[in-house]
């Protein structure tokens, strides 16, 4: 078994320190064009993060059993060497893109991922707002295990991706250098991903790299100020409700459905789907204002928000 560090565990002190620094920065230098912090919201995000550690440990038992069985069955082996680890990180990031995209366009998967989007704030504690039902993620990485990537190496790559994505949950950083913005996921790109405007919905799914979005047509640059949260917000700080509210909505829709076709659609089509309607992700995005000749405005630009087209 590869001897790889638990990068998430080692990063926890940095997570706490950076979140405290960001909180203090808002106290010392408030920003009118940023949401900042709200005590109950931040506490909910931290609580969801702590809960996810417990539930992820439970889910890892069956997932590891499946991965181990597949790894033993495949004749392929990818050694853990200095030059193979970057390649495995690249491959994991590619499959993360499709996992993330799938969790936005298939409602039963969205029911898990919606937790991460349920805050109307965007700060470093938002990164900690993780689902308790992450059992939906593992099938997307089966090709890597079948290709000979050791489950422990896959876990390391996934953890490294999670650690990278912590710092991009902030409004305190406007833009990175242009070359960096072109290749990597950044706070600007991820603000778009967390926005609820129609033109921003279901965009910028990348983990570490944003090039996948550019390649597969899901990239949108930040032009107007994002409005965070869901198109239909849940207005609760109850951890159990935050973790399960979309599953409850699915159950209600299934009870009210008028046939098996509608029941299947309520589970496997997009979050906004209903009889006679199109899924949110399938509908063409509303136009997002193009940047001015002098360059795109930052997140505090004074522009009118785009209209919402459906609830998620």
Short mmCIF file of C-alpha atoms in Angstrom, two decimals:
data_model
loop_
_atom_site.label_atom_id
_atom_site.label_comp_id
_atom_site.label_asym_id
_atom_site.label_seq_id
_atom_site.Cartn_x
_atom_site.Cartn_y
_atom_site.Cartn_z
CA UNK A 1 0.00 0.00 0.00
CA UNK A 2 1.40 3.43 -0.92
CA UNK A 3 2.60 5.42 2.08
CA UNK A 4 0.85 8.71 1.35
CA UNK A 5 -0.02 11.43 3.88
CA UNK A 6 -3.55 12.40 4.88
CA UNK A 7 -3.38 15.90 3.42
CA UNK A 8 -6.80 16.92 4.75
CA UNK A 9 -5.84 16.04 8.32
CA UNK A 10 -2.57 17.94 8.02
CA UNK A 11 -4.39 20.93 6.54
CA UNK A 12 -6.99 21.39 9.29
CA UNK A 13 -4.85 23.88 11.28
CA UNK A 14 -4.39 25.94 8.11
CA UNK A 15 -8.15 25.82 7.43
CA UNK A 16 -8.89 27.18 10.90
CA UNK A 17 -6.18 29.85 10.74
CA UNK A 18 -7.20 31.13 7.31
CA UNK A 19 -10.88 31.26 8.23
CA UNK A 20 -10.05 33.26 11.38
CA UNK A 21 -7.86 35.63 9.35
CA UNK A 22 -10.69 36.15 6.86
CA UNK A 23 -13.18 36.82 9.67
CA UNK A 24 -10.85 39.37 11.24
CA UNK A 25 -10.27 41.00 7.86
CA UNK A 26 -14.01 41.66 7.54
CA UNK A 27 -14.03 43.18 11.03
CA UNK A 28 -11.10 45.45 10.30
CA UNK A 29 -12.00 46.26 6.71
CA UNK A 30 -15.68 45.63 5.90
CA UNK A 31 -16.64 45.37 2.26
CA UNK A 32 -20.00 46.66 1.06
CA UNK A 33 -19.87 44.45 -2.03
CA UNK A 34 -19.17 41.21 -0.12
CA UNK A 35 -21.42 39.06 2.06
CA UNK A 36 -18.79 38.43 4.73
CA UNK A 37 -19.72 36.31 7.75
CA UNK A 38 -22.87 35.64 9.74
CA UNK A 39 -22.48 33.65 12.95
CA UNK A 40 -25.29 31.11 12.47
CA UNK A 41 -24.39 30.53 8.84
CA UNK A 42 -20.72 29.95 9.63
CA UNK A 43 -21.62 27.65 12.54
CA UNK A 44 -23.88 25.64 10.21
CA UNK A 45 -21.09 25.27 7.67
CA UNK A 46 -18.63 24.11 10.34
CA UNK A 47 -21.23 21.72 11.78
CA UNK A 48 -21.88 20.22 8.36
CA UNK A 49 -18.15 19.81 7.87
CA UNK A 50 -17.68 18.02 11.19
CA UNK A 51 -20.65 15.78 10.46
CA UNK A 52 -19.25 14.91 7.05
CA UNK A 53 -16.06 13.59 8.67
CA UNK A 54 -18.11 11.07 10.62
CA UNK A 55 -20.37 10.02 7.75
CA UNK A 56 -17.52 9.90 5.24
CA UNK A 57 -15.77 7.44 7.55
CA UNK A 58 -18.86 5.21 7.45
CA UNK A 59 -19.24 5.44 3.69
CA UNK A 60 -15.57 4.64 3.13
CA UNK A 61 -16.04 1.11 4.47
CA UNK A 62 -18.23 -0.22 1.61
CA UNK A 63 -16.52 2.03 -0.95
CA UNK A 64 -13.08 0.75 -0.01
CA UNK A 65 -14.38 -2.82 -0.22
CA UNK A 66 -15.60 -2.25 -3.78
CA UNK A 67 -12.44 -0.41 -4.84
CA UNK A 68 -10.20 -3.08 -3.32
CA UNK A 69 -12.10 -5.86 -5.10
CA UNK A 70 -11.82 -4.06 -8.43
CA UNK A 71 -8.12 -3.33 -7.86
CA UNK A 72 -7.42 -6.99 -7.13
CA UNK A 73 -9.31 -8.08 -10.24
CA UNK A 74 -7.57 -5.75 -12.70
CA UNK A 75 -4.15 -6.84 -14.04
CA UNK A 76 -3.08 -3.21 -14.44
CA UNK A 77 -0.90 -1.40 -11.94
CA UNK A 78 0.12 2.26 -11.73
CA UNK A 79 3.18 2.63 -9.48
CA UNK A 80 3.29 5.52 -7.03
CA UNK A 81 6.38 7.42 -8.21
CA UNK A 82 7.38 11.06 -8.35
CA UNK A 83 6.27 11.35 -11.97
CA UNK A 84 3.09 9.23 -11.78
CA UNK A 85 1.53 11.17 -8.88
CA UNK A 86 1.02 14.35 -10.99
CA UNK A 87 -0.54 12.20 -13.72
CA UNK A 88 -2.88 10.59 -11.21
CA UNK A 89 -3.81 14.03 -9.89
CA UNK A 90 -4.60 15.13 -13.44
CA UNK A 91 -6.74 12.04 -14.06
CA UNK A 92 -8.55 12.44 -10.73
CA UNK A 93 -9.28 16.07 -11.57
CA UNK A 94 -10.76 15.02 -14.93
CA UNK A 95 -13.12 12.52 -13.30
CA UNK A 96 -13.90 15.01 -10.54
CA UNK A 97 -15.14 17.40 -13.22
CA UNK A 98 -17.62 14.81 -14.50
CA UNK A 99 -18.64 13.79 -11.00
CA UNK A 100 -19.26 17.41 -10.07
CA UNK A 101 -21.15 18.07 -13.28
CA UNK A 102 -23.24 14.94 -12.79
CA UNK A 103 -24.14 16.03 -9.26
CA UNK A 104 -25.63 19.22 -10.71
CA UNK A 105 -27.71 17.70 -13.52
CA UNK A 106 -29.09 14.50 -11.93
CA UNK A 107 -31.49 15.28 -9.13
CA UNK A 108 -30.75 12.30 -6.86
CA UNK A 109 -27.07 13.27 -7.02
CA UNK A 110 -27.92 16.94 -6.54
CA UNK A 111 -29.75 15.97 -3.35
CA UNK A 112 -26.33 15.24 -1.87
CA UNK A 113 -24.37 18.09 -3.41
CA UNK A 114 -27.01 20.79 -2.80
CA UNK A 115 -25.75 20.99 0.80
CA UNK A 116 -22.59 22.69 -0.39
CA UNK A 117 -24.60 25.35 -2.23
CA UNK A 118 -27.14 26.02 0.51
CA UNK A 119 -25.37 29.00 2.10
CA UNK A 120 -26.13 32.52 0.93
CA UNK A 121 -22.67 33.53 2.09
CA UNK A 122 -19.41 32.84 0.31
CA UNK A 123 -16.42 32.61 2.60
CA UNK A 124 -13.87 30.06 3.73
CA UNK A 125 -16.31 28.34 6.07
CA UNK A 126 -18.55 27.68 3.05
CA UNK A 127 -15.87 25.27 1.84
CA UNK A 128 -16.51 23.21 4.99
CA UNK A 129 -20.25 22.87 4.27
CA UNK A 130 -20.04 19.30 2.98
CA UNK A 131 -22.77 16.68 2.43
CA UNK A 132 -23.36 13.72 4.71
CA UNK A 133 -24.36 11.45 1.82
CA UNK A 134 -21.17 11.39 -0.25
CA UNK A 135 -21.81 7.74 -1.14
CA UNK A 136 -22.96 9.02 -4.54
CA UNK A 137 -19.44 10.01 -5.65
CA UNK A 138 -17.52 6.74 -5.80
CA UNK A 139 -18.83 5.33 -9.15
CA UNK A 140 -17.22 8.18 -11.08
CA UNK A 141 -13.73 7.03 -10.07
CA UNK A 142 -14.14 3.34 -10.89
CA UNK A 143 -12.25 3.80 -14.22
CA UNK A 144 -9.16 4.96 -12.31
CA UNK A 145 -9.16 1.92 -10.03
CA UNK A 146 -9.74 -0.42 -13.00
CA UNK A 147 -6.81 1.31 -14.75
CA UNK A 148 -4.58 0.25 -11.85
CA UNK A 149 -4.59 3.27 -9.52
CA UNK A 150 -4.34 2.03 -5.93
CA UNK A 151 -7.36 3.07 -3.80
CA UNK A 152 -4.99 4.75 -1.33
CA UNK A 153 -3.44 6.79 -4.15
CA UNK A 154 -6.92 7.78 -5.32
CA UNK A 155 -7.80 8.86 -1.78
CA UNK A 156 -4.65 10.99 -1.66
CA UNK A 157 -5.50 12.69 -4.97
CA UNK A 158 -9.08 13.34 -3.87
CA UNK A 159 -7.84 14.82 -0.60
CA UNK A 160 -5.35 17.04 -2.41
CA UNK A 161 -8.18 18.32 -4.63
CA UNK A 162 -10.32 19.05 -1.56
CA UNK A 163 -7.50 20.97 0.09
CA UNK A 164 -6.88 23.03 -3.05
CA UNK A 165 -10.53 23.98 -3.30
CA UNK A 166 -10.63 25.43 0.22
CA UNK A 167 -8.93 28.73 -0.66
CA UNK A 168 -11.14 29.47 -3.67
CA UNK A 169 -14.19 29.99 -1.41
CA UNK A 170 -13.56 33.66 -0.77
CA UNK A 171 -14.59 37.12 -1.91
CA UNK A 172 -11.41 38.65 -0.55
CA UNK A 173 -9.43 37.73 -3.66
CA UNK A 174 -10.60 39.44 -6.85
CA UNK A 175 -8.50 38.03 -9.70
CA UNK A 176 -5.33 35.99 -9.96
CA UNK A 177 -2.81 36.62 -12.77
CA UNK A 178 -4.31 36.11 -16.21
CA UNK A 179 -2.37 32.92 -17.00
CA UNK A 180 -3.42 31.42 -13.67
CA UNK A 181 -7.09 32.29 -14.29
CA UNK A 182 -6.90 30.55 -17.68
CA UNK A 183 -5.58 27.23 -16.32
CA UNK A 184 -6.64 26.90 -12.69
CA UNK A 185 -9.82 27.16 -10.70
CA UNK A 186 -9.81 30.44 -8.78
CA UNK A 187 -12.05 32.39 -6.38
CA UNK A 188 -13.46 34.32 -9.35
CA UNK A 189 -14.39 31.14 -11.23
CA UNK A 190 -15.81 29.49 -8.13
CA UNK A 191 -17.91 32.49 -7.20
CA UNK A 192 -19.68 31.95 -10.51
CA UNK A 193 -20.20 28.30 -9.63
CA UNK A 194 -21.88 29.20 -6.32
CA UNK A 195 -24.08 31.91 -7.82
CA UNK A 196 -27.82 31.47 -8.34
CA UNK A 197 -28.28 33.78 -11.35
CA UNK A 198 -29.61 32.08 -14.46
CA UNK A 199 -26.51 32.79 -16.56
CA UNK A 200 -24.25 31.41 -13.85
CA UNK A 201 -26.20 28.24 -13.01
CA UNK A 202 -24.39 24.95 -13.60
CA UNK A 203 -21.10 26.44 -14.70
CA UNK A 204 -17.42 26.10 -13.72
CA UNK A 205 -17.36 22.54 -12.37
CA UNK A 206 -13.57 22.18 -12.28
CA UNK A 207 -11.75 21.15 -9.12
CA UNK A 208 -8.12 22.20 -9.47
CA UNK A 209 -8.16 22.97 -13.20
CA UNK A 210 -10.66 25.17 -15.02
CA UNK A 211 -9.47 23.93 -18.42
CA UNK A 212 -12.04 21.10 -18.33
CA UNK A 213 -14.82 23.68 -18.32
CA UNK A 214 -13.22 25.50 -21.21
CA UNK A 215 -12.89 22.22 -23.15
CA UNK A 216 -16.41 20.94 -22.46
CA UNK A 217 -18.37 24.16 -22.81
CA UNK A 218 -19.33 24.82 -19.19
CA UNK A 219 -17.09 27.82 -18.50
CA UNK A 220 -18.48 31.27 -17.71
CA UNK A 221 -16.32 34.19 -16.59
CA UNK A 222 -17.34 36.37 -13.67
CA UNK A 223 -18.80 39.62 -14.95
CA UNK A 224 -21.64 40.68 -12.68
CA UNK A 225 -21.64 40.27 -8.93
CA UNK A 226 -22.81 36.76 -7.94
CA UNK A 227 -25.87 36.20 -5.80
CA UNK A 228 -25.18 33.13 -3.68
CA UNK A 229 -27.38 30.33 -2.47
CA UNK A 230 -30.08 28.33 -4.22
CA UNK A 231 -32.72 29.54 -6.64
CA UNK A 232 -35.13 28.47 -3.89
CA UNK A 233 -33.40 28.92 -0.54
CA UNK A 234 -34.19 26.70 2.45
CA UNK A 235 -33.96 29.32 5.23
CA UNK A 236 -32.81 26.99 8.00
CA UNK A 237 -29.74 26.41 10.15
CA UNK A 238 -30.92 22.98 11.29
CA UNK A 239 -28.12 20.60 10.33
CA UNK A 240 -30.41 17.64 9.69
CA UNK A 241 -32.67 19.71 7.44
CA UNK A 242 -29.69 21.14 5.57
CA UNK A 243 -28.38 17.60 4.99
CA UNK A 244 -31.67 16.05 3.89
CA UNK A 245 -34.02 18.74 2.56
CA UNK A 246 -33.71 17.77 -1.10
CA UNK A 247 -34.29 14.08 -0.34
CA UNK A 248 -37.47 15.14 1.48
CA UNK A 249 -38.54 17.17 -1.56
CA UNK A 250 -37.91 14.19 -3.85
CA UNK A 251 -40.03 11.97 -1.60
CA UNK A 252 -42.89 14.49 -1.70
CA UNK A 253 -42.67 14.73 -5.49
CA UNK A 254 -42.68 10.94 -5.83
CA UNK A 255 -45.83 10.67 -3.71
CA UNK A 256 -47.56 13.27 -5.87
CA UNK A 257 -46.33 11.84 -9.19
CA UNK A 258 -48.90 10.54 -11.67
CA UNK A 259 -47.02 7.65 -13.21
CA UNK A 260 -43.70 5.84 -13.32
CA UNK A 261 -42.38 8.10 -16.06
CA UNK A 262 -42.82 11.13 -13.86
CA UNK A 263 -41.35 9.28 -10.87
CA UNK A 264 -38.23 8.42 -12.87
CA UNK A 265 -37.95 12.02 -14.04
CA UNK A 266 -38.25 13.35 -10.48
CA UNK A 267 -35.26 11.21 -9.48
CA UNK A 268 -32.97 11.02 -12.50
CA UNK A 269 -33.61 14.22 -14.45
CA UNK A 270 -32.46 17.70 -13.53
CA UNK A 271 -33.25 19.43 -10.21
CA UNK A 272 -35.78 21.78 -11.79
CA UNK A 273 -37.55 19.16 -13.90
CA UNK A 274 -41.28 18.63 -13.79
CA UNK A 275 -43.90 17.33 -16.22
CA UNK A 276 -43.92 19.61 -19.24
CA UNK A 277 -40.81 21.51 -18.15
CA UNK A 278 -37.11 21.31 -19.00
CA UNK A 279 -34.44 20.59 -16.43
CA UNK A 280 -32.55 23.59 -15.14
CA UNK A 281 -29.24 22.31 -16.43
CA UNK A 282 -30.70 21.53 -19.87
CA UNK A 283 -32.16 24.97 -20.44
CA UNK A 284 -30.01 27.47 -22.34
CA UNK A 285 -28.24 29.84 -19.96
CA UNK A 286 -29.35 33.43 -19.73
CA UNK A 287 -26.90 35.85 -21.24
CA UNK A 288 -24.27 37.16 -18.88
CA UNK A 289 -23.11 40.70 -19.61
CA UNK A 290 -19.82 40.78 -21.48
CA UNK A 291 -16.90 42.62 -19.86
CA UNK A 292 -16.32 46.19 -20.85
CA UNK A 293 -13.36 47.06 -23.07
CA UNK A 294 -11.43 48.08 -20.00
CA UNK A 295 -11.84 44.61 -18.54
CA UNK A 296 -14.43 42.64 -16.62
CA UNK A 297 -15.70 44.22 -13.42
CA UNK A 298 -14.95 42.50 -10.15
CA UNK A 299 -17.50 40.87 -7.84
CA UNK A 300 -18.59 44.25 -6.55
CA UNK A 301 -19.63 45.60 -9.95
CA UNK A 302 -22.88 47.56 -9.99
CA UNK A 303 -24.88 45.49 -12.48
CA UNK A 304 -28.38 44.13 -12.36
CA UNK A 305 -28.66 40.43 -11.46
CA UNK A 306 -29.86 37.98 -14.06
CA UNK A 307 -33.31 36.52 -13.67
CA UNK A 308 -33.76 33.03 -12.24
CA UNK A 309 -35.41 30.59 -14.59
CA UNK A 310 -36.32 27.73 -12.26
CA UNK A 311 -35.95 26.45 -8.73
CA UNK A 312 -33.33 23.89 -7.77
#
